Amino acid sequence: MPLVMPIYGTRPEAIKMAPIVQALKVSDMECFVTVTGQHRHMLDQVNELFDIVPDADLNIIQPRQTLSSVLVKTIDGLDQLFAANRPDAVVVQGDTTTSTAAAIAAFYHSIPVVHVEAGLRSGDLFSPFPEEANRKITSQVASLHLAPTQVSKANLLRENVRPRNIVVTGNTVIDALLATVGKLVPFGDPNLERVGAEGTKVLLVTTHRRENQGDTMRGIGRALARLADADDDLTIVFPVHKNPAVREAVLPPLAGKRNVIITEPLAYGEFTRMLSLATIVLTDSGGVQEEAPSLGKPVLVMRDNTERPEAVAAGTVRLIGTDEHRIVAEVLRLLHDEKHFVSMANAVNPYGDGNAAKRTIAAIAEMLGVGTRIDEFGV
Ligand code: UD1
Ligand code: UDP
């Protein structure tokens, strides 16, 4: 049996890799799960939910870690692991430093790299930073490019990736979402159980982007405080990323606000339940931009560009930038202009149909000579 090694390190990679790991475990291939531990609590939370016990854990996390330390420790740790286990293929997901470091390490060992969520491009090397560069580097060393959509496939073709090496699978985040969202898990924080009762409006917020940290994120904190003051009937739910740089910037203006609920990162089941309760989603997250549209939630994205244009084109996602005044104005407009709200609240599924992991496994099996591909997503 060929040995396939999924490698991941952060929360979004864990969520998007979980359906693949589960499918690999019941396939004709052997699965050896390696985590780098770039994240700790937020990574372990996801593995526990999906019953995944890693076979190897590099445990590299440090408080306020630098990009270089994540890169160096990942490559160094994998060097030893590859020598000991010799996988037939390595699977990496997305655009984190874990995924790019793992791709480089595998390439140096002449191990084929399978890139899940390949071909996303914002067109700006510095936004998102460093993710746009990370995913372009991974594309250079990957053998199999699993593009979530036709848009991402077209980006790869423009960069001269051979069509034979690209498969459009859909995004596995939709597999994960569909497996989780209906479960109605209880909230760990009792305050969350009352959210959305009696038809009150809910603004669900997440923010963590490296290029937004500092002054921009302080502005996001002030915008949330102004929104809390502007509308007493609005509840703002804000699960805050573990990064201390995020917390220091965004939290001070929110102290003492009665209608702002600040929580630790929610376990994925709780987060998807909160997504389905939300009236509006305000975020700079990649994954949330993909999930919320499939639940018909209007999404305001605090960025100037996106590598996920599909839901913008469908009208459910709107790019609003990061200016404090614009954030306040765009949320208030959605809250008070019914026509505008209805025009954005469309359930659309441009990112997947729940079968991305199946297509992923079939494409890997074909590459390793133990299976055949199945029909692509969206054709
Ligand atoms: C990382 C990824 C980013 C992804 C994001 C998802 C890179 C360069 N960045 O950014 O692409 O969108 O994850 O959330 O790969 N921390 C903890 N516990 C945790 C997680 C983080 O304490 O479970 C703290 C640590 O102090 C750590 C810091 O957060 O040093 C930053 O984590 P890091 O992974 O370097 O950056 P993120 O901003 O999380
Ligand atoms: N998420 C979660 N708990 C939270 C916030 C987000 O489980 O408190 C999930 C969310 O559903 C999505 C993923 O985390 O699938 C997105 O992760 P993040 O925003 O950290 O990274 P990005 O997608 O921007 O890389």
Tab-separated table of C-alpha atoms and ligand atoms in Angstrom:
chain	number	residue	atom	x	y	z
A	1	MET	CA	0.000	0.000	0.000
A	2	PRO	CA	1.391	3.447	-0.850
A	3	LEU	CA	2.056	5.649	2.165
A	4	VAL	CA	0.445	9.103	2.018
A	5	MET	CA	1.425	11.781	4.527
A	6	PRO	CA	-0.946	14.726	5.113
A	7	ILE	CA	0.991	17.515	6.843
A	8	TYR	CA	-0.685	20.507	8.486
A	9	GLY	CA	-0.215	22.919	11.370
A	10	THR	CA	-2.944	25.545	11.772
A	11	ARG	CA	-6.699	25.636	12.412
A	12	PRO	CA	-7.858	26.246	8.835
A	13	GLU	CA	-5.561	23.559	7.435
A	14	ALA	CA	-6.839	21.097	10.052
A	15	ILE	CA	-10.491	21.830	9.171
A	16	LYS	CA	-9.873	21.478	5.435
A	17	MET	CA	-7.614	18.437	5.777
A	18	ALA	CA	-9.945	16.526	8.159
A	19	PRO	CA	-12.298	15.192	5.438
A	20	ILE	CA	-9.235	14.061	3.450
A	21	VAL	CA	-7.683	12.264	6.425
A	22	GLN	CA	-10.988	10.542	7.179
A	23	ALA	CA	-11.327	9.401	3.545
A	24	LEU	CA	-7.685	8.302	3.326
A	25	LYS	CA	-8.113	6.096	6.393
A	26	VAL	CA	-10.709	3.988	4.573
A	27	SER	CA	-8.893	3.982	1.213
A	28	ASP	CA	-6.391	1.632	-0.404
A	29	MET	CA	-3.593	3.884	0.802
A	30	GLU	CA	-1.911	4.076	4.169
A	31	CYS	CA	-2.308	7.394	5.983
A	32	PHE	CA	0.348	8.900	8.269
A	33	VAL	CA	-0.807	12.208	9.754
A	34	THR	CA	1.906	14.711	10.626
A	35	VAL	CA	1.191	17.995	12.395
A	36	THR	CA	3.781	20.727	12.825
A	37	GLY	CA	2.038	22.384	15.775
A	38	GLN	CA	2.343	25.858	14.203
A	39	HIS	CA	-0.909	26.357	16.133
A	40	ARG	CA	-1.532	24.391	19.329
A	41	HIS	CA	-4.886	24.912	21.036
A	42	MET	CA	-6.620	25.902	17.788
A	43	LEU	CA	-5.163	22.881	15.976
A	44	ASP	CA	-5.861	20.344	18.717
A	45	GLN	CA	-9.477	21.607	18.972
A	46	VAL	CA	-10.089	20.541	15.357
A	47	ASN	CA	-8.267	17.201	15.521
A	48	GLU	CA	-10.312	16.281	18.604
A	49	LEU	CA	-13.596	17.158	16.881
A	50	PHE	CA	-12.779	14.967	13.869
A	51	ASP	CA	-11.244	12.150	15.990
A	52	ILE	CA	-7.828	12.513	14.402
A	53	VAL	CA	-4.794	11.460	16.441
A	54	PRO	CA	-1.614	12.592	14.660
A	55	ASP	CA	1.083	9.974	14.054
A	56	ALA	CA	3.807	12.611	14.412
A	57	ASP	CA	3.836	16.073	15.988
A	58	LEU	CA	6.759	18.486	15.523
A	59	ASN	CA	5.294	20.790	18.225
A	60	ILE	CA	7.061	23.876	16.863
A	61	ILE	CA	4.827	26.647	18.300
A	62	GLN	CA	6.377	29.564	20.157
A	63	PRO	CA	4.698	32.672	21.560
A	64	ARG	CA	4.934	35.455	18.949
A	65	GLN	CA	6.742	33.146	16.546
A	66	THR	CA	8.344	34.572	13.425
A	67	LEU	CA	7.671	33.351	9.896
A	68	SER	CA	11.295	32.252	9.616
A	69	SER	CA	11.178	30.179	12.814
A	70	VAL	CA	8.060	28.355	11.564
A	71	LEU	CA	9.735	27.697	8.198
A	72	VAL	CA	13.075	26.541	9.574
A	73	LYS	CA	11.680	24.315	12.332
A	74	THR	CA	9.199	22.675	9.941
A	75	ILE	CA	11.801	21.884	7.293
A	76	ASP	CA	14.255	20.615	9.888
A	77	GLY	CA	11.677	18.413	11.656
A	78	LEU	CA	10.376	16.949	8.397
A	79	ASP	CA	13.884	16.159	7.159
A	80	GLN	CA	14.233	13.624	9.945
A	81	LEU	CA	10.675	12.323	9.637
A	82	PHE	CA	10.930	11.756	5.861
A	83	ALA	CA	14.202	9.884	6.305
A	84	ALA	CA	12.521	7.589	8.853
A	85	ASN	CA	9.159	7.057	7.072
A	86	ARG	CA	9.708	7.633	3.345
A	87	PRO	CA	6.146	8.580	2.231
A	88	ASP	CA	5.109	8.021	-1.411
A	89	ALA	CA	3.302	11.366	-1.417
A	90	VAL	CA	2.919	14.357	0.875
A	91	VAL	CA	-0.365	16.309	1.015
A	92	VAL	CA	-0.328	19.995	1.986
A	93	GLN	CA	-3.248	22.415	2.157
A	94	GLY	CA	-3.510	26.094	1.289
A	95	ASP	CA	-1.052	28.853	1.976
A	96	THR	CA	0.293	28.823	5.518
A	97	THR	CA	3.994	28.715	6.269
A	98	THR	CA	3.566	25.126	7.510
A	99	SER	CA	2.183	24.077	4.130
A	100	THR	CA	4.862	25.802	2.058
A	101	ALA	CA	7.696	24.595	4.306
A	102	ALA	CA	6.347	21.034	4.102
A	103	ALA	CA	6.124	21.287	0.305
A	104	ILE	CA	9.725	22.481	0.056
A	105	ALA	CA	10.952	19.787	2.462
A	106	ALA	CA	9.152	17.066	0.481
A	107	PHE	CA	10.486	18.411	-2.815
A	108	TYR	CA	14.039	18.310	-1.454
A	109	HIS	CA	13.450	14.620	-0.649
A	110	SER	CA	12.025	14.004	-4.155
A	111	ILE	CA	8.642	13.109	-2.637
A	112	PRO	CA	5.654	14.131	-4.841
A	113	VAL	CA	3.708	17.055	-3.353
A	114	VAL	CA	-0.099	17.124	-3.581
A	115	HIS	CA	-1.392	20.686	-3.122
A	116	VAL	CA	-4.959	20.945	-1.824
A	117	GLU	CA	-6.689	24.308	-2.476
A	118	ALA	CA	-4.250	25.112	-5.280
A	119	GLY	CA	-4.421	28.105	-7.592
A	120	LEU	CA	-5.930	30.813	-5.377
A	121	ARG	CA	-4.447	34.202	-6.312
A	122	SER	CA	-5.177	37.730	-5.084
A	123	GLY	CA	-2.738	39.157	-7.629
A	124	ASP	CA	-0.941	41.147	-4.890
A	125	LEU	CA	2.220	39.533	-3.526
A	126	PHE	CA	1.883	41.467	-0.257
A	127	SER	CA	-1.809	40.831	0.440
A	128	PRO	CA	-2.545	38.508	2.043
A	129	PHE	CA	0.960	38.449	3.505
A	130	PRO	CA	2.730	36.067	3.389
A	131	GLU	CA	0.029	33.739	2.031
A	132	GLU	CA	0.013	34.910	-1.616
A	133	ALA	CA	3.755	34.185	-1.864
A	134	ASN	CA	3.388	30.927	0.076
A	135	ARG	CA	0.841	29.472	-2.320
A	136	LYS	CA	2.803	30.541	-5.397
A	137	ILE	CA	5.946	28.882	-4.039
A	138	THR	CA	4.017	25.672	-3.323
A	139	SER	CA	2.672	25.677	-6.888
A	140	GLN	CA	6.258	25.640	-8.164
A	141	VAL	CA	7.129	22.369	-6.404
A	142	ALA	CA	3.779	20.511	-6.477
A	143	SER	CA	3.190	17.446	-8.677
A	144	LEU	CA	-0.606	17.385	-8.322
A	145	HIS	CA	-2.633	20.629	-8.053
A	146	LEU	CA	-6.121	20.202	-6.560
A	147	ALA	CA	-7.934	23.393	-7.509
A	148	PRO	CA	-11.191	24.098	-5.647
A	149	THR	CA	-12.872	25.921	-8.566
A	150	GLN	CA	-12.571	26.615	-12.285
A	151	VAL	CA	-11.290	30.111	-11.402
A	152	SER	CA	-8.368	28.652	-9.465
A	153	LYS	CA	-7.692	26.150	-12.263
A	154	ALA	CA	-7.548	29.019	-14.766
A	155	ASN	CA	-4.984	30.810	-12.548
A	156	LEU	CA	-2.756	27.727	-12.626
A	157	LEU	CA	-3.103	27.316	-16.392
A	158	ARG	CA	-2.045	30.965	-16.820
A	159	GLU	CA	1.118	30.100	-14.879
A	160	ASN	CA	1.816	27.203	-17.270
A	161	VAL	CA	0.955	24.330	-14.923
A	162	ARG	CA	0.256	21.300	-17.132
A	163	PRO	CA	-3.524	20.672	-17.449
A	164	ARG	CA	-2.950	16.950	-16.803
A	165	ASN	CA	-1.651	17.794	-13.303
A	166	ILE	CA	-4.698	19.842	-12.249
A	167	VAL	CA	-7.956	18.417	-10.893
A	168	VAL	CA	-10.923	20.603	-9.869
A	169	THR	CA	-12.195	19.052	-6.652
A	170	GLY	CA	-14.261	21.721	-4.904
A	171	ASN	CA	-13.068	22.916	-1.507
A	172	THR	CA	-12.974	20.388	1.339
A	173	VAL	CA	-14.139	23.152	3.699
A	174	ILE	CA	-17.655	22.539	2.364
A	175	ASP	CA	-17.302	18.808	3.183
A	176	ALA	CA	-16.270	19.793	6.735
A	177	LEU	CA	-19.066	22.358	7.047
A	178	LEU	CA	-21.794	19.974	5.862
A	179	ALA	CA	-20.566	17.275	8.257
A	180	THR	CA	-20.650	19.685	11.200
A	181	VAL	CA	-23.220	22.451	10.864
A	182	GLY	CA	-26.388	20.439	11.524
A	183	LYS	CA	-25.176	18.957	14.819
A	184	LEU	CA	-26.349	21.789	17.133
A	185	VAL	CA	-23.574	21.249	19.658
A	186	PRO	CA	-23.985	23.140	22.948
A	187	PHE	CA	-21.958	26.337	23.397
A	188	GLY	CA	-19.223	26.194	26.038
A	189	ASP	CA	-19.941	29.851	26.910
A	190	PRO	CA	-23.517	30.081	28.338
A	191	ASN	CA	-23.851	33.689	27.067
A	192	LEU	CA	-23.859	32.317	23.544
A	193	GLU	CA	-26.969	30.194	24.164
A	194	ARG	CA	-29.052	33.409	24.346
A	195	VAL	CA	-27.655	34.886	21.121
A	196	GLY	CA	-30.233	35.482	18.411
A	197	ALA	CA	-33.182	34.803	20.777
A	198	GLU	CA	-36.358	36.784	20.042
A	199	GLY	CA	-35.107	37.700	16.591
A	200	THR	CA	-32.284	40.004	17.753
A	201	LYS	CA	-29.606	40.712	15.174
A	202	VAL	CA	-26.177	39.143	15.425
A	203	LEU	CA	-22.898	40.367	13.967
A	204	LEU	CA	-20.291	37.580	13.976
A	205	VAL	CA	-16.734	38.897	13.730
A	206	THR	CA	-13.325	37.305	13.173
A	207	THR	CA	-10.016	38.983	12.391
A	208	HIS	CA	-6.402	37.825	12.361
A	209	ARG	CA	-4.657	38.814	9.086
A	210	ARG	CA	-1.013	39.662	9.608
A	211	GLU	CA	-1.201	42.698	7.299
A	212	ASN	CA	-4.121	44.086	9.367
A	213	GLN	CA	-2.309	43.846	12.707
A	214	GLY	CA	-1.314	47.091	14.469
A	215	ASP	CA	-3.061	50.372	13.548
A	216	THR	CA	-5.541	48.785	11.142
A	217	MET	CA	-6.711	46.320	13.754
A	218	ARG	CA	-6.983	49.073	16.372
A	219	GLY	CA	-9.344	50.768	13.903
A	220	ILE	CA	-11.357	47.545	13.582
A	221	GLY	CA	-11.700	47.490	17.404
A	222	ARG	CA	-12.949	51.106	17.390
A	223	ALA	CA	-15.410	50.317	14.578
A	224	LEU	CA	-16.886	47.440	16.603
A	225	ALA	CA	-17.207	49.672	19.675
A	226	ARG	CA	-19.048	52.296	17.613
A	227	LEU	CA	-21.394	49.657	16.191
A	228	ALA	CA	-22.137	48.357	19.684
A	229	ASP	CA	-23.042	51.909	20.789
A	230	ALA	CA	-25.050	52.654	17.640
A	231	ASP	CA	-27.494	49.756	17.951
A	232	ASP	CA	-28.587	48.446	21.356
A	233	ASP	CA	-30.462	45.548	19.763
A	234	LEU	CA	-27.383	44.272	17.993
A	235	THR	CA	-25.285	41.536	19.595
A	236	ILE	CA	-21.678	41.391	18.442
A	237	VAL	CA	-20.108	37.941	18.863
A	238	PHE	CA	-16.349	37.998	18.601
A	239	PRO	CA	-14.319	34.797	19.083
A	240	VAL	CA	-10.807	36.211	19.281
A	241	HIS	CA	-7.803	34.543	17.658
A	242	LYS	CA	-5.114	33.353	20.101
A	243	ASN	CA	-2.456	35.613	18.583
A	244	PRO	CA	-1.461	38.149	21.294
A	245	ALA	CA	-0.795	40.768	18.589
A	246	VAL	CA	-4.475	40.535	17.585
A	247	ARG	CA	-5.760	40.724	21.156
A	248	GLU	CA	-3.642	43.739	22.118
A	249	ALA	CA	-4.845	45.713	19.105
A	250	VAL	CA	-8.523	44.918	18.847
A	251	LEU	CA	-9.786	44.347	22.390
A	252	PRO	CA	-9.140	47.593	24.349
A	253	PRO	CA	-11.998	49.668	22.808
A	254	LEU	CA	-14.460	46.826	23.492
A	255	ALA	CA	-13.987	46.671	27.273
A	256	GLY	CA	-17.281	46.988	29.161
A	257	LYS	CA	-19.546	46.941	26.080
A	258	ARG	CA	-22.757	45.233	27.181
A	259	ASN	CA	-23.725	43.916	23.754
A	260	VAL	CA	-20.299	42.573	22.726
A	261	ILE	CA	-19.557	38.950	23.606
A	262	ILE	CA	-15.835	38.238	23.466
A	263	THR	CA	-14.911	34.549	23.535
A	264	GLU	CA	-11.909	32.290	23.087
A	265	PRO	CA	-11.700	30.654	19.625
A	266	LEU	CA	-14.835	28.525	19.288
A	267	ALA	CA	-14.541	24.822	18.566
A	268	TYR	CA	-15.497	24.276	14.913
A	269	GLY	CA	-18.925	22.800	15.739
A	270	GLU	CA	-19.761	25.817	17.915
A	271	PHE	CA	-18.468	28.243	15.299
A	272	THR	CA	-20.563	26.765	12.497
A	273	ARG	CA	-23.616	26.854	14.783
A	274	MET	CA	-22.918	30.543	15.469
A	275	LEU	CA	-22.490	31.125	11.722
A	276	SER	CA	-25.954	29.764	11.130
A	277	LEU	CA	-27.360	32.088	13.851
A	278	ALA	CA	-25.568	35.166	12.509
A	279	THR	CA	-27.357	37.971	10.686
A	280	ILE	CA	-24.152	39.417	9.196
A	281	VAL	CA	-20.564	38.153	9.135
A	282	LEU	CA	-17.639	40.601	9.319
A	283	THR	CA	-14.283	38.942	8.736
A	284	ASP	CA	-10.845	38.884	7.153
A	285	SER	CA	-10.717	35.076	7.206
A	286	GLY	CA	-10.302	32.971	4.084
A	287	GLY	CA	-12.289	29.957	5.312
A	288	VAL	CA	-15.181	32.018	6.663
A	289	GLN	CA	-15.519	33.702	3.222
A	290	GLU	CA	-16.142	30.220	1.821
A	291	GLU	CA	-18.477	28.864	4.532
A	292	ALA	CA	-20.827	31.788	5.224
A	293	PRO	CA	-22.100	32.111	1.614
A	294	SER	CA	-23.171	28.502	1.624
A	295	LEU	CA	-25.381	29.327	4.642
A	296	GLY	CA	-26.777	32.413	2.873
A	297	LYS	CA	-25.118	34.894	5.248
A	298	PRO	CA	-24.033	38.303	3.936
A	299	VAL	CA	-20.268	38.602	4.412
A	300	LEU	CA	-18.372	41.883	4.696
A	301	VAL	CA	-14.678	41.219	4.111
A	302	MET	CA	-12.192	43.555	5.777
A	303	ARG	CA	-9.658	43.416	2.961
A	304	ASP	CA	-8.958	45.322	-0.251
A	305	ASN	CA	-8.698	42.223	-2.423
A	306	THR	CA	-9.505	38.543	-2.296
A	307	GLU	CA	-8.275	35.303	-3.819
A	308	ARG	CA	-11.849	34.036	-3.475
A	309	PRO	CA	-13.773	36.069	-6.084
A	310	GLU	CA	-16.536	33.516	-6.665
A	311	ALA	CA	-18.856	34.578	-3.822
A	312	VAL	CA	-18.148	38.265	-4.535
A	313	ALA	CA	-19.394	37.636	-8.074
A	314	ALA	CA	-22.452	35.872	-6.643
A	315	GLY	CA	-23.217	38.969	-4.535
A	316	THR	CA	-23.050	37.327	-1.081
A	317	VAL	CA	-19.574	38.663	-0.225
A	318	ARG	CA	-18.579	42.330	-0.370
A	319	LEU	CA	-15.015	43.643	-0.041
A	320	ILE	CA	-15.126	46.708	2.216
A	321	GLY	CA	-11.465	47.359	3.059
A	322	THR	CA	-10.293	48.148	6.576
A	323	ASP	CA	-11.189	51.795	7.152
A	324	GLU	CA	-12.955	52.257	10.513
A	325	HIS	CA	-15.649	54.599	9.155
A	326	ARG	CA	-16.380	52.390	6.144
A	327	ILE	CA	-16.754	49.303	8.362
A	328	VAL	CA	-19.314	51.116	10.535
A	329	ALA	CA	-21.192	52.441	7.504
A	330	GLU	CA	-21.317	49.083	5.679
A	331	VAL	CA	-22.596	47.160	8.720
A	332	LEU	CA	-25.236	49.807	9.507
A	333	ARG	CA	-26.396	49.779	5.882
A	334	LEU	CA	-26.877	46.011	5.986
A	335	LEU	CA	-28.702	46.288	9.313
A	336	HIS	CA	-31.095	49.018	8.239
A	337	ASP	CA	-31.525	48.714	4.464
A	338	GLU	CA	-33.749	45.651	4.019
A	339	LYS	CA	-33.438	45.642	0.221
A	340	HIS	CA	-29.650	45.699	0.394
A	341	PHE	CA	-29.666	42.927	3.014
A	342	VAL	CA	-31.950	40.698	0.955
A	343	SER	CA	-29.795	41.244	-2.145
A	344	MET	CA	-26.781	39.832	-0.280
A	345	ALA	CA	-28.443	37.063	1.746
A	346	ASN	CA	-28.290	34.416	-0.987
A	347	ALA	CA	-27.228	30.856	-0.270
A	348	VAL	CA	-24.616	30.091	-2.933
A	349	ASN	CA	-22.175	27.180	-3.232
A	350	PRO	CA	-19.404	28.180	-5.618
A	351	TYR	CA	-16.768	26.499	-3.442
A	352	GLY	CA	-17.985	22.925	-3.239
A	353	ASP	CA	-20.681	20.278	-3.064
A	354	GLY	CA	-19.413	18.181	-0.157
A	355	ASN	CA	-17.559	15.664	-2.338
A	356	ALA	CA	-14.150	17.349	-2.517
A	357	ALA	CA	-12.420	14.773	-0.300
A	358	LYS	CA	-13.660	11.924	-2.543
A	359	ARG	CA	-12.237	13.641	-5.626
A	360	THR	CA	-9.006	14.364	-3.758
A	361	ILE	CA	-8.491	10.730	-2.749
A	362	ALA	CA	-9.281	9.521	-6.282
A	363	ALA	CA	-6.766	11.949	-7.801
A	364	ILE	CA	-4.034	10.916	-5.337
A	365	ALA	CA	-4.790	7.220	-5.936
A	366	GLU	CA	-4.465	7.763	-9.667
A	367	MET	CA	-1.141	9.562	-9.241
A	368	LEU	CA	0.151	6.636	-7.169
A	369	GLY	CA	-1.167	3.993	-9.589
A	370	VAL	CA	-3.848	2.502	-7.311
A	371	GLY	CA	-7.045	4.068	-8.678
A	372	THR	CA	-8.719	6.378	-11.183
A	373	ARG	CA	-9.985	9.944	-11.067
A	374	ILE	CA	-13.696	10.757	-10.751
A	375	ASP	CA	-15.736	13.600	-12.312
A	376	GLU	CA	-14.536	17.087	-11.442
A	377	PHE	CA	-16.491	19.650	-9.398
A	378	GLY	CA	-18.619	22.076	-11.340
A	379	VAL	CA	-18.618	20.382	-14.748
B	1	UD1	C1	-1.514	31.511	10.665
B	1	UD1	C2	-1.184	31.490	9.159
B	1	UD1	C3	-2.311	32.140	8.363
B	1	UD1	C4	-3.668	31.539	8.710
B	1	UD1	C5	-3.863	31.618	10.226
B	1	UD1	C6	-5.155	30.942	10.605
B	1	UD1	C7	1.140	31.727	8.405
B	1	UD1	C8	2.232	32.670	8.081
B	1	UD1	N1	0.006	32.282	8.912
B	1	UD1	O1	-1.485	32.871	11.082
B	1	UD1	O2	-2.055	31.959	6.978
B	1	UD1	O3	-4.654	32.279	8.060
B	1	UD1	O4	-2.785	30.935	10.880
B	1	UD1	O5	-5.549	31.245	11.895
B	1	UD1	O6	1.274	30.548	8.242
B	1	UD1	N2	-1.207	31.167	19.005
B	1	UD1	C9	-1.415	30.442	20.173
B	1	UD1	N3	-2.153	29.284	20.094
B	1	UD1	C10	-2.671	28.822	18.949
B	1	UD1	C11	-2.464	29.558	17.775
B	1	UD1	C12	-1.722	30.722	17.815
B	1	UD1	O7	-0.965	30.833	21.244
B	1	UD1	O8	-3.316	27.760	18.960
B	1	UD1	C13	-0.427	32.426	19.063
B	1	UD1	C14	1.072	32.211	19.298
B	1	UD1	O9	1.566	33.261	20.101
B	1	UD1	C15	1.658	32.329	17.893
B	1	UD1	C16	0.756	33.418	17.326
B	1	UD1	O10	-0.532	33.117	17.838
B	1	UD1	O11	3.029	32.672	17.901
B	1	UD1	C17	0.715	33.526	15.831
B	1	UD1	O12	0.481	32.266	15.207
B	1	UD1	P1	0.973	32.033	13.682
B	1	UD1	O13	0.570	30.664	13.267
B	1	UD1	O14	2.413	32.395	13.552
B	1	UD1	O15	0.192	33.132	12.872
B	1	UD1	P2	-1.359	33.298	12.608
B	1	UD1	O16	-1.603	34.766	12.591
B	1	UD1	O17	-2.131	32.424	13.493
B	2	UDP	N1	-13.246	29.014	13.006
B	2	UDP	C1	-13.470	28.248	14.155
B	2	UDP	N2	-13.592	28.905	15.351
B	2	UDP	C2	-13.508	30.256	15.461
B	2	UDP	C3	-13.255	31.013	14.281
B	2	UDP	C4	-13.129	30.362	13.075
B	2	UDP	O1	-13.568	27.024	14.096
B	2	UDP	O2	-13.629	30.787	16.571
B	2	UDP	C5	-13.073	28.299	11.713
B	2	UDP	C6	-13.908	28.805	10.560
B	2	UDP	O3	-15.162	28.136	10.508
B	2	UDP	C7	-13.040	28.497	9.343
B	2	UDP	C8	-11.638	28.542	9.898
B	2	UDP	O4	-11.739	28.525	11.318
B	2	UDP	O5	-13.257	27.177	8.842
B	2	UDP	C9	-10.935	29.771	9.439
B	2	UDP	O6	-9.730	29.917	10.129
B	2	UDP	P1	-8.940	31.283	10.189
B	2	UDP	O7	-9.868	32.422	9.985
B	2	UDP	O8	-8.128	31.245	11.442
B	2	UDP	O9	-7.920	31.143	8.958
B	2	UDP	P2	-8.039	31.459	7.390
B	2	UDP	O10	-9.183	30.692	6.831
B	2	UDP	O11	-8.155	32.945	7.236
B	2	UDP	O12	-6.723	30.976	6.869
